[in-house]
Coordinates of N, CA and C in Angstrom, one line a residue:
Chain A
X14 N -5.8 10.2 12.6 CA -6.1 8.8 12.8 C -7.2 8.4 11.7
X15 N -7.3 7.5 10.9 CA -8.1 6.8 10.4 C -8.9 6.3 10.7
X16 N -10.4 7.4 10.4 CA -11.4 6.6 10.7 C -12.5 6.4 10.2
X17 N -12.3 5.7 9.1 CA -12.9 5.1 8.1 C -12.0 3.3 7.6
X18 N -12.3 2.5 7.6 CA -10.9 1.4 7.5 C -11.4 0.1 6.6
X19 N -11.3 0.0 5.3 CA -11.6 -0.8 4.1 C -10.6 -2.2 4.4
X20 N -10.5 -3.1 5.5 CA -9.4 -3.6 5.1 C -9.1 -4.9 3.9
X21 N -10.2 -4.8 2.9 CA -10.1 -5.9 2.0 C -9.9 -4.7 0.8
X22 N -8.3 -5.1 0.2 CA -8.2 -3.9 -1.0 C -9.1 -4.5 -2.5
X23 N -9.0 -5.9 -2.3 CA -9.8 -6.8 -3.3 C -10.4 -7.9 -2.9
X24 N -11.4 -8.1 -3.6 CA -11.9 -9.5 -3.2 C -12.6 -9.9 -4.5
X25 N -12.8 -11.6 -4.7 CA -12.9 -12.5 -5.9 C -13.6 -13.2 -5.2
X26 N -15.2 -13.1 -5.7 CA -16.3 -13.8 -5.5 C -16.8 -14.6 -6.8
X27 N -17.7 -15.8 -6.9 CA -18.2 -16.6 -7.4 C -19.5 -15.9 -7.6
X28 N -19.9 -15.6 -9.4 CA -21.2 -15.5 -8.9 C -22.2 -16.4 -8.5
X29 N -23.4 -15.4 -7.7 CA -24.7 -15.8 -7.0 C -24.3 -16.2 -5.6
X30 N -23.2 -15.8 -5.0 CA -22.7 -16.4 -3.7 C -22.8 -14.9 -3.4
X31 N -23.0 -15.2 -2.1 CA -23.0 -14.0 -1.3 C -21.8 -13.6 -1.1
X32 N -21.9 -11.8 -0.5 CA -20.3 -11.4 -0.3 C -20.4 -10.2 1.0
X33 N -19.5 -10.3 1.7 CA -19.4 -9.3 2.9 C -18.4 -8.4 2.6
X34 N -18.6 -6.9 2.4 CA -17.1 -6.1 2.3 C -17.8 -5.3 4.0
X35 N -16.1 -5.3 4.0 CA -16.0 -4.9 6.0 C -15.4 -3.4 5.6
X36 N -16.1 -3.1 6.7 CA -15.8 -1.6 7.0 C -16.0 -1.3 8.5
X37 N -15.1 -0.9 8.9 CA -15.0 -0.6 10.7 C -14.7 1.1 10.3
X38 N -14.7 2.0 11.8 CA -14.9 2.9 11.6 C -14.6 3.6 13.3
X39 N -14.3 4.8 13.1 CA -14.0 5.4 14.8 C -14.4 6.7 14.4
X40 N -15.3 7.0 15.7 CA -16.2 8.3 16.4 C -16.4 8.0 17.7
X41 N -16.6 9.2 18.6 CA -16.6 9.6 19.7 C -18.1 10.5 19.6
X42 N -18.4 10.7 18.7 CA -19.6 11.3 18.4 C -21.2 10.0 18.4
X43 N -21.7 10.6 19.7 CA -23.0 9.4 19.9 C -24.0 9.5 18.0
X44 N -23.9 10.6 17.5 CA -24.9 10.5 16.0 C -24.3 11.0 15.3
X45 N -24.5 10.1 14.2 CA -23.7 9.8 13.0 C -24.4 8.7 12.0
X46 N -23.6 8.7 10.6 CA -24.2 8.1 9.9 C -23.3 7.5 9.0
X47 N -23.8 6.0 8.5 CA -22.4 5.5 7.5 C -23.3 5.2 6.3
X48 N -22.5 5.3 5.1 CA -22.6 4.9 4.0 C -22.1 4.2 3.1
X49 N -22.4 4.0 1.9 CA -21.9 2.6 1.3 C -22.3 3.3 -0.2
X50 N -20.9 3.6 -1.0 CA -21.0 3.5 -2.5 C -20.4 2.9 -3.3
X51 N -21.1 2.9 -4.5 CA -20.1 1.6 -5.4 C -20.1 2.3 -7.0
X52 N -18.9 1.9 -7.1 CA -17.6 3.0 -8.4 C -17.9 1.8 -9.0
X53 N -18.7 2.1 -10.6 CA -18.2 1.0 -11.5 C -16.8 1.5 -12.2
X54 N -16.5 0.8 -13.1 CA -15.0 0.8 -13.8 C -15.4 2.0 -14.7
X55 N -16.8 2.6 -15.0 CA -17.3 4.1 -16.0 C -16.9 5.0 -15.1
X56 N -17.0 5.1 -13.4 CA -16.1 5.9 -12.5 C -17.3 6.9 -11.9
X57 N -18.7 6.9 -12.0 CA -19.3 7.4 -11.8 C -19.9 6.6 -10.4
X58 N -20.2 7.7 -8.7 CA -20.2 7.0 -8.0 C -22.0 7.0 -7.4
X59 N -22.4 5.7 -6.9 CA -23.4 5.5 -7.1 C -24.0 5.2 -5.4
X60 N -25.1 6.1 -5.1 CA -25.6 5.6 -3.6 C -25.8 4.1 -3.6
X61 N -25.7 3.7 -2.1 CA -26.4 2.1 -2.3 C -27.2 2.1 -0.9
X62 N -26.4 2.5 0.2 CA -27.6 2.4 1.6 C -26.3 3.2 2.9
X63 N -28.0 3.7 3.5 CA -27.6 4.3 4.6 C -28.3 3.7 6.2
X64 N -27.3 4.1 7.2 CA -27.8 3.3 8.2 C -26.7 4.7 9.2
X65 N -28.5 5.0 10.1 CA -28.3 5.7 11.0 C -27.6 5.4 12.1
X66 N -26.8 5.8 12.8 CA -26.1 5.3 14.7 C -27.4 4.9 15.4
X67 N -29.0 5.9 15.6 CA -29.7 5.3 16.1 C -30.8 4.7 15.7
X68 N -30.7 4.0 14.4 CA -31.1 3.1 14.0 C -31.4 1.7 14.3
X69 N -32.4 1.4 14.8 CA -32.7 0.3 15.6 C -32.5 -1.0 14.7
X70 N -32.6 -1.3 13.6 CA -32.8 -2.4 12.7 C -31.4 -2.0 11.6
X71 N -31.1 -2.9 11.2 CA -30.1 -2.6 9.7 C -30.6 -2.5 8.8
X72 N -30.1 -1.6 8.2 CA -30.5 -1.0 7.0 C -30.7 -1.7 5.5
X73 N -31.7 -2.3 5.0 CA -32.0 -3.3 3.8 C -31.9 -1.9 2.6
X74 N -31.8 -2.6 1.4 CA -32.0 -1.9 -0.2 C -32.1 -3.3 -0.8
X75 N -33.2 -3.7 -1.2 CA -33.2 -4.6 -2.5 C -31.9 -6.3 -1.7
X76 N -31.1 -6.2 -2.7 CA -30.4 -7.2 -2.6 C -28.8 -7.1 -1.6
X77 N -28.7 -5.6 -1.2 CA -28.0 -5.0 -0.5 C -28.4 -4.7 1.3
X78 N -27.8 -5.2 2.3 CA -28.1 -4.8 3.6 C -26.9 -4.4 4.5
X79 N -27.1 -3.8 5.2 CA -25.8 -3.2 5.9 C -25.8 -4.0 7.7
X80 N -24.6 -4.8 8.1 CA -24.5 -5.6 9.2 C -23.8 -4.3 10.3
X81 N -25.2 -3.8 11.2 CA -24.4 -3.1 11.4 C -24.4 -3.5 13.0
X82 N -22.8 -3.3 13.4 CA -22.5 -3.7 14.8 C -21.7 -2.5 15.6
X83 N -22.8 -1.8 16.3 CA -22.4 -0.5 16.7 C -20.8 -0.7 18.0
X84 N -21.5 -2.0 18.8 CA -20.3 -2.2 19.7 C -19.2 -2.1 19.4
X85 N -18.9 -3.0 17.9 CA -17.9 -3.2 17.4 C -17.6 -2.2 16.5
X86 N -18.1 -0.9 15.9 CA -18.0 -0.4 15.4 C -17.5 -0.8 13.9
X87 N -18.3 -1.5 13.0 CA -18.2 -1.8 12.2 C -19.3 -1.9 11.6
X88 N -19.5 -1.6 10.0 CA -20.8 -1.5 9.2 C -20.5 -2.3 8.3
X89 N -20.7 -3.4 8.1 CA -20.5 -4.1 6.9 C -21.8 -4.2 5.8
X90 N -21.1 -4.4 4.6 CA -21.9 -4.2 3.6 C -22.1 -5.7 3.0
X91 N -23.7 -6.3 2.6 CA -23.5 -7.8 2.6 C -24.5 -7.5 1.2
X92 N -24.1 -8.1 0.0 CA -24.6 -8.2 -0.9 C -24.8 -9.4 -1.4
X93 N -26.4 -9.9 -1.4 CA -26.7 -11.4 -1.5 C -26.5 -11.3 -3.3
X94 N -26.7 -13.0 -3.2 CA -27.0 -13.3 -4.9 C -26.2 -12.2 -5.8
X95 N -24.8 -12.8 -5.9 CA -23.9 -11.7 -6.3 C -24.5 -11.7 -7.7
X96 N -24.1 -10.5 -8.6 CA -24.0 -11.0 -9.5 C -23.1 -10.4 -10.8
X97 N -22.9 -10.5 -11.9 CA -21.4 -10.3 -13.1 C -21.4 -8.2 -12.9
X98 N -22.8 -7.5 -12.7 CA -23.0 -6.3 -12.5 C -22.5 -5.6 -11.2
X99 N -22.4 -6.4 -10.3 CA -21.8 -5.8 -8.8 C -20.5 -5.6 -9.2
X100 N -19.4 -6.4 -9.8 CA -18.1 -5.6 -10.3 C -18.0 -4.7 -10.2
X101 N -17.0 -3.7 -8.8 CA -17.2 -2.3 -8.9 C -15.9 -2.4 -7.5
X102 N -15.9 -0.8 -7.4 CA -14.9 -0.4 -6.3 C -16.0 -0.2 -5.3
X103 N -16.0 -0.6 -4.1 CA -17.1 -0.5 -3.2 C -16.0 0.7 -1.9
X104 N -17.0 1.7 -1.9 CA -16.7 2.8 -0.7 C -17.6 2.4 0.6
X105 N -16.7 2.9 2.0 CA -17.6 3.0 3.0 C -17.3 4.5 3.5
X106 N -18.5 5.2 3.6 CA -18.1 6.4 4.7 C -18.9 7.3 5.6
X107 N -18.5 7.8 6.2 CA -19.2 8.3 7.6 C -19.2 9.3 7.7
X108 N -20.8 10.2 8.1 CA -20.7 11.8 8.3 C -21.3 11.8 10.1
X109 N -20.3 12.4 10.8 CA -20.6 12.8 11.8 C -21.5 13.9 12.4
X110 N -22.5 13.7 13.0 CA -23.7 14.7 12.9 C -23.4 16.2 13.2
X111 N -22.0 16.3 13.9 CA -21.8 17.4 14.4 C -20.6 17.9 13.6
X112 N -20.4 17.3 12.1 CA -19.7 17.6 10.9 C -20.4 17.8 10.1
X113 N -20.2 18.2 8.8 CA -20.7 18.5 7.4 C -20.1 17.2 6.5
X114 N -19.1 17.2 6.8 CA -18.6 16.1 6.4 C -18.0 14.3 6.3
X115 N -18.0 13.9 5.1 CA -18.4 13.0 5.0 C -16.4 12.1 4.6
X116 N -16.4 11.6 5.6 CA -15.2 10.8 5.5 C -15.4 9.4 5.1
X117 N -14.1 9.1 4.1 CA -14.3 8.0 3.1 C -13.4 6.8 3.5
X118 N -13.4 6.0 3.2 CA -12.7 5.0 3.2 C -11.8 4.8 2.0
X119 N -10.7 3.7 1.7 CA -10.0 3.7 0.5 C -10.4 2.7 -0.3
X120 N -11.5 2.0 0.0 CA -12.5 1.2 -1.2 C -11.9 -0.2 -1.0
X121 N -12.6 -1.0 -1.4 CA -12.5 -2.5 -1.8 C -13.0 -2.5 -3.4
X122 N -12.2 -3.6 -4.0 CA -12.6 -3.5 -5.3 C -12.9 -5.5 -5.4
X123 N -14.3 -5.2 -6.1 CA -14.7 -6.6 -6.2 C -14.7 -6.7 -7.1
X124 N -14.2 -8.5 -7.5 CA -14.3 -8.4 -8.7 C -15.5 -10.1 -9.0
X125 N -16.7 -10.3 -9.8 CA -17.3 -11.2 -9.9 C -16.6 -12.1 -11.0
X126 N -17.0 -13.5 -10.2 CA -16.0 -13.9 -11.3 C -17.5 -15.0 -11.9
X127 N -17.6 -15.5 -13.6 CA -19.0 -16.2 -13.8 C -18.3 -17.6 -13.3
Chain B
X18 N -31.7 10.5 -12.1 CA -30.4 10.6 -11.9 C -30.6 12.8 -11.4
X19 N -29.6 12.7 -10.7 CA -29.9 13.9 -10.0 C -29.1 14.5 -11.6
X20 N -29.0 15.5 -11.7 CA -28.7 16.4 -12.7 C -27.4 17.0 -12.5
X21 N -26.3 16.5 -12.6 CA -25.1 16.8 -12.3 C -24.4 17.3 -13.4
X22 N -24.0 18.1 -13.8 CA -22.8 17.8 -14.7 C -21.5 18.9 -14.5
X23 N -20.3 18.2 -14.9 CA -19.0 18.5 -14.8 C -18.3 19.2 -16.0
X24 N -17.6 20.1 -15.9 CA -17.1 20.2 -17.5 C -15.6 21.1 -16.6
X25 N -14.1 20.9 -17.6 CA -14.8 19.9 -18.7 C -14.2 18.4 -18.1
X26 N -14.6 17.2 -19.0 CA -14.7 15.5 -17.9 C -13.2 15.4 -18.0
X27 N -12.2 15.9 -19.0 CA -10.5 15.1 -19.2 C -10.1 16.4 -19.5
X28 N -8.8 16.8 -18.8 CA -8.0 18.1 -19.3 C -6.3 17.7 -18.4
X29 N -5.6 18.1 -19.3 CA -4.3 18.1 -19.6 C -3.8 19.5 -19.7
X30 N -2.8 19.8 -18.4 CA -2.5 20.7 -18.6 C -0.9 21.0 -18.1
X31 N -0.4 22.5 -18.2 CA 1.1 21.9 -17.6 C 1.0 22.8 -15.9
X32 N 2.2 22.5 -15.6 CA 2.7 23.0 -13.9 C 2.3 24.7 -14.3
X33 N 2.0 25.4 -13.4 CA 1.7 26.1 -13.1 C 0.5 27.2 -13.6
X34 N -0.3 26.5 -14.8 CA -1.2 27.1 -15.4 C -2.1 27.2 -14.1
X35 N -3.3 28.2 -14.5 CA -4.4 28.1 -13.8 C -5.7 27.3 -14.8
X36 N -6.1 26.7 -13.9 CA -7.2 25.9 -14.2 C -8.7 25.8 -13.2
X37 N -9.6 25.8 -13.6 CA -11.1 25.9 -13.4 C -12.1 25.2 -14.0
X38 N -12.4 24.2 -13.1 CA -13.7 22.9 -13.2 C -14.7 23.9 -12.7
X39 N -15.8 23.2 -13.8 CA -17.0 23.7 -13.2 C -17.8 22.6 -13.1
X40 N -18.8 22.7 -12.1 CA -19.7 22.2 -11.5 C -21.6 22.7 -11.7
X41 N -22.2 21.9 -12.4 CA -23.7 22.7 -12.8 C -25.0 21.8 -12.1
X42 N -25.6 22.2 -11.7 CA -26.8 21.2 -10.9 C -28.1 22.0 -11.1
X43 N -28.9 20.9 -11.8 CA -30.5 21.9 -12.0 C -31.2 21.5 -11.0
X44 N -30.7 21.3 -10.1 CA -31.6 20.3 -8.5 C -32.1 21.5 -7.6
X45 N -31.1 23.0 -8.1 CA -31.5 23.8 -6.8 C -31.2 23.4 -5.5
X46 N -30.3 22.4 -5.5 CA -29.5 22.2 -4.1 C -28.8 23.4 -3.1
X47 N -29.2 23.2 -2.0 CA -28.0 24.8 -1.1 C -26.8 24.3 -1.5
X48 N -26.5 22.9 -0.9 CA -25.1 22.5 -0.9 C -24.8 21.7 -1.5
X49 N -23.1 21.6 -2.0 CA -22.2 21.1 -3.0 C -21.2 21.6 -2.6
X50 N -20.6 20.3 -2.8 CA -19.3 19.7 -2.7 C -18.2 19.8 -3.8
X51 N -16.8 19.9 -3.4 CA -15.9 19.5 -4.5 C -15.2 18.1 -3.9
X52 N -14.9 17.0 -4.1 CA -14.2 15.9 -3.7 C -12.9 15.8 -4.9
X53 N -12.0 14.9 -4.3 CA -10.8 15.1 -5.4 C -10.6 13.3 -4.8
X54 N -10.2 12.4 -5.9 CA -10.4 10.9 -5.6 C -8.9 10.6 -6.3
X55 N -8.4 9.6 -5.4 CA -6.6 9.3 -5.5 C -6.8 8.2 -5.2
X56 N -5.9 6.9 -5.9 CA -6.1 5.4 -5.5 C -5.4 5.2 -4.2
X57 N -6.0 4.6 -3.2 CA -5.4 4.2 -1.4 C -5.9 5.3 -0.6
X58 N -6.6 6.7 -1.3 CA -7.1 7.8 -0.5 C -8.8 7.5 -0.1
X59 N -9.2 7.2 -1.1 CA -11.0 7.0 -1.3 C -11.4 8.6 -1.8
X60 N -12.7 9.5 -1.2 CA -12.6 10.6 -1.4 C -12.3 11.8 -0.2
X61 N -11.4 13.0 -0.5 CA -11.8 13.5 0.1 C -11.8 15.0 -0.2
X62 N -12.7 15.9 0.8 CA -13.3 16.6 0.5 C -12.1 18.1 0.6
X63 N -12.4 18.6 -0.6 CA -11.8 20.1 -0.8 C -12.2 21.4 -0.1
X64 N -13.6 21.8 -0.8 CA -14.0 22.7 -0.1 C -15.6 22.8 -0.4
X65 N -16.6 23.4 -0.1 CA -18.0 22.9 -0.1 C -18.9 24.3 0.5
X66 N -19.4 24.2 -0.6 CA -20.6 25.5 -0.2 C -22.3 25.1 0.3
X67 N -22.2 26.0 1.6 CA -24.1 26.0 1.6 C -25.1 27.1 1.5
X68 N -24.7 27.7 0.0 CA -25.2 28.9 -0.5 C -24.6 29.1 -1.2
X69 N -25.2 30.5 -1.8 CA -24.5 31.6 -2.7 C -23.4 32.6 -2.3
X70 N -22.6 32.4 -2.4 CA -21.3 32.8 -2.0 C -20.9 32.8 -0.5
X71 N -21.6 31.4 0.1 CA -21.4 30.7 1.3 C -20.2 29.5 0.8
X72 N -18.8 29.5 1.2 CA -18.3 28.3 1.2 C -17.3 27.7 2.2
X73 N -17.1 27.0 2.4 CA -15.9 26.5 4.0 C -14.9 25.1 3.1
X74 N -13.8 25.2 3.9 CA -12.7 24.4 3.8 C -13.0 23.0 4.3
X75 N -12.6 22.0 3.3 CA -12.5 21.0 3.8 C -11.2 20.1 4.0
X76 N -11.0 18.8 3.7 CA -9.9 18.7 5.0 C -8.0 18.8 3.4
X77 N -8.7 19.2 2.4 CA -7.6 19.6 1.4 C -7.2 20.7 0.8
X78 N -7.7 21.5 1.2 CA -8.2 22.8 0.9 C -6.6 23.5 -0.1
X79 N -5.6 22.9 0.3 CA -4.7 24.3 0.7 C -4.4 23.8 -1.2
X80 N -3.9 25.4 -2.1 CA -3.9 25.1 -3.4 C -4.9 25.4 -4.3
X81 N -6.6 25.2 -3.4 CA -7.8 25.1 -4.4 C -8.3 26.5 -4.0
X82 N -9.2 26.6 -5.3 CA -10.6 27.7 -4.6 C -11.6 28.0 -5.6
X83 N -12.6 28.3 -4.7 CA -13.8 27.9 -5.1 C -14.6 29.1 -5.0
X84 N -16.1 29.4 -5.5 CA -16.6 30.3 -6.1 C -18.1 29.8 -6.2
X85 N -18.9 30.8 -5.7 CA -20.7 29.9 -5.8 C -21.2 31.5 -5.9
X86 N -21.2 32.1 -7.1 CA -22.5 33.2 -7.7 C -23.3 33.0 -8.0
X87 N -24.1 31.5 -8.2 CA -25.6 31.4 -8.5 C -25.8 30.4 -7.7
X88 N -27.1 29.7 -7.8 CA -27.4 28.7 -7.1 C -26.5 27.1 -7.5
X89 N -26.7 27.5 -8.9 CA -26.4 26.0 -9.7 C -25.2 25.7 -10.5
X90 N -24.1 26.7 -9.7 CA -22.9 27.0 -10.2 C -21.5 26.9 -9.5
X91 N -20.7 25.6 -9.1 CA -19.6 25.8 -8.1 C -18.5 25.5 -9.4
X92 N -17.5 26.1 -8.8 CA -16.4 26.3 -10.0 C -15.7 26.1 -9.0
X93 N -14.3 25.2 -9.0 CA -13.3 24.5 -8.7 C -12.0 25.2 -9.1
X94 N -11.2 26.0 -8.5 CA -10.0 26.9 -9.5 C -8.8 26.3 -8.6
X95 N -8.0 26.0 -9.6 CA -6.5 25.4 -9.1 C -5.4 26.8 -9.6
X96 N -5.3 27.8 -8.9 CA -4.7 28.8 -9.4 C -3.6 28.6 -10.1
X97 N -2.1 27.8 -9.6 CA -1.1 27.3 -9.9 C -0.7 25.7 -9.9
X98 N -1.7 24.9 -11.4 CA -1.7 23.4 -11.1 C -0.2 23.1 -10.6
X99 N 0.1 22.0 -9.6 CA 1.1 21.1 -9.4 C 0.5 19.9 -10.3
X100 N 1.9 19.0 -10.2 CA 2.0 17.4 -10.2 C 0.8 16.8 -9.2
X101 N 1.0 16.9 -8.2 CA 0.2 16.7 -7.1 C -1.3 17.3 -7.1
X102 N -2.1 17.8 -7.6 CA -3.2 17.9 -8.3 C -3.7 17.0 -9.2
X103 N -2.8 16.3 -9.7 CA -3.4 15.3 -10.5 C -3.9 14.3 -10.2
X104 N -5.5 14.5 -10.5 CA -6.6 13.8 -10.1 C -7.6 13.3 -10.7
X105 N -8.9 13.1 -9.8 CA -10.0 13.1 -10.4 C -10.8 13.6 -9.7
X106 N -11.5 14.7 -9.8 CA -12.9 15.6 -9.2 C -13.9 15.2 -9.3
X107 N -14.0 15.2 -8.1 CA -16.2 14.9 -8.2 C -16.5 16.0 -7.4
X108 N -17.6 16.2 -8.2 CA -18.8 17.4 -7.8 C -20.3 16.5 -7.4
X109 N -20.8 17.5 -5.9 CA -21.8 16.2 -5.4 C -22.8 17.4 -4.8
X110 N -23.8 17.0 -4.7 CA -25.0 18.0 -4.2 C -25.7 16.7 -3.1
X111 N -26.2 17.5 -2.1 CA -26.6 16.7 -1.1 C -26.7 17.1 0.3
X112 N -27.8 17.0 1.3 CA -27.6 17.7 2.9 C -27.1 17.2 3.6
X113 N -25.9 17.6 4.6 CA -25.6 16.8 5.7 C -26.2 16.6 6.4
X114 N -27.1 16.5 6.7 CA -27.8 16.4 7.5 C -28.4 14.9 7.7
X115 N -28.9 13.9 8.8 CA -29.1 12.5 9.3 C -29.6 11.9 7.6
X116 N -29.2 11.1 7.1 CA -29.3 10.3 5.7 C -29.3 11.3 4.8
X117 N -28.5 12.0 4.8 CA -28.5 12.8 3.2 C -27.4 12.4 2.6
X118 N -27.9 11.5 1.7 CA -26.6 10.9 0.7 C -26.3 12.1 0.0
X119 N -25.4 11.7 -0.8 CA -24.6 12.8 -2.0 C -24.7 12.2 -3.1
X120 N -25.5 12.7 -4.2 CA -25.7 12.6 -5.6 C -24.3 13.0 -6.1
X121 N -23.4 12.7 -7.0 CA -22.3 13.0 -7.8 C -22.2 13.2 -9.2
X122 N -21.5 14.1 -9.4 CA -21.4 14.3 -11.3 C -20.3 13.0 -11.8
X123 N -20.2 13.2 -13.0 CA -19.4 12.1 -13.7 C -17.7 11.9 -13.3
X124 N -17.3 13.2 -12.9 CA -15.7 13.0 -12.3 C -15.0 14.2 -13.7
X125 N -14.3 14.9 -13.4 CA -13.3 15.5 -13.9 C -12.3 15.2 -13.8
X126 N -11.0 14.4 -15.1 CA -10.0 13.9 -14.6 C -8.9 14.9 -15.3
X127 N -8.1 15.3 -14.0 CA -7.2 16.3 -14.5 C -5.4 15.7 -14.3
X128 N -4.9 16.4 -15.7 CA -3.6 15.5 -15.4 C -2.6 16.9 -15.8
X129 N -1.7 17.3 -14.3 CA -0.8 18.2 -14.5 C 0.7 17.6 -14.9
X130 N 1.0 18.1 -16.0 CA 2.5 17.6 -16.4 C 3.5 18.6 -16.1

């Protein structure tokens, strides 16, 4: 079963407009943890934020914050004030505390447009 | 930038050779990862060591194998490349443990003909 679920394979944003890439996700495991990386087109993959299951607040980085809705089991990744540099393949994925491992999603690829 | 590196980054080779990515980290990390990245897949994990000649299967295992004699040394061996091998490798150091992201090397992209 898939559970990790990218359902935007692309998206075409305006820069400086904000942008939401969705990521929903399935565990049965109460702790756990999701992530959020971003592949430029050089292919090298880059941290951007983490956000704990019992994490009381969503997780902020700079211009990057994670919407996270545990009911709904979804982590979305909301990157304000887009800009021509965010161009990239954006990953979501999830390590379950009572795993080693870290399951990936199949990416959204943004693309900024000026 | 965590200290990763891959070698070697592009290799071409044919069906059935054996082939061996290495993986080098001056971080002194326990653990490291091999990932293998396919477009519609995202990444997923090969096989991954937490030590010196500590390593476990991950969910692609079948085909690869792996090798950790020093601290800062994971080598990636495709005994008999297939078609299906043809990829891109990432090597990643990092704890599983509650927020331990994964630092990654630059990617090894390997192409079996």
């Amino acid at each position: 079963a898939q559970k990790i679920t990218q359902t935007q394979p692309g998206m075409f944003v305006q820069e400086k407009e904000a942008v939401t890439l969705d990521c929903t996700y399935d565990t049965s495991d109460p702790s756990y943890g999701l992530f959020w990386y971003k592949q430029p087109s050089s292919g090298e993959m880059i941290f951007l934020i983490y956000q704990g299951s019992y994490d009381q607040q969503n997780a902020t980085e700079g211009r990057y914050s994670l919407n996270f809705q545990k009911a709904r089991k979804s982590a979305n990744l909301v990157i304000s004030a887009s800009q021509l540099g965010d161009s990239a393949m954006y990953f979501c994925a999830m390590r379950e505390d009572s795993n080693y491992q870290l399951i990936w999603g199949a990416g959204t690829k943004l693309i900024i447009k000026p | 930038d965590a200290g990763i590196t891959q070698s070697p980054r592009h290799k071409v080779t044919e069906t059935g050779t054996p082939v061996t990515l290495r993986c080098h980290q001056t971080e002194n990390h326990r653990y490291m990862y091999w990932y293998r990245q396919d477009p519609g897949h995202g990444l997923r994990l090969i096989h991954y060591s937490y030590g010196v000649k500590d390593t476990d299967k991950g969910e692609v295992s079948d085909g690869y194998s792996v090798s950790r004699s020093k601290t800062e040394d994971f080598l990636l061996t495709l005994e008999s490349a297939t078609s299906s091998q043809t990829s891109v490798y990432f090597c990643a150091i990092g704890s599983p443990g509650r927020g331990g992201e994964l630092f990654f090397g630059e990617g090894s992209r390997l192409t079996v003909l």
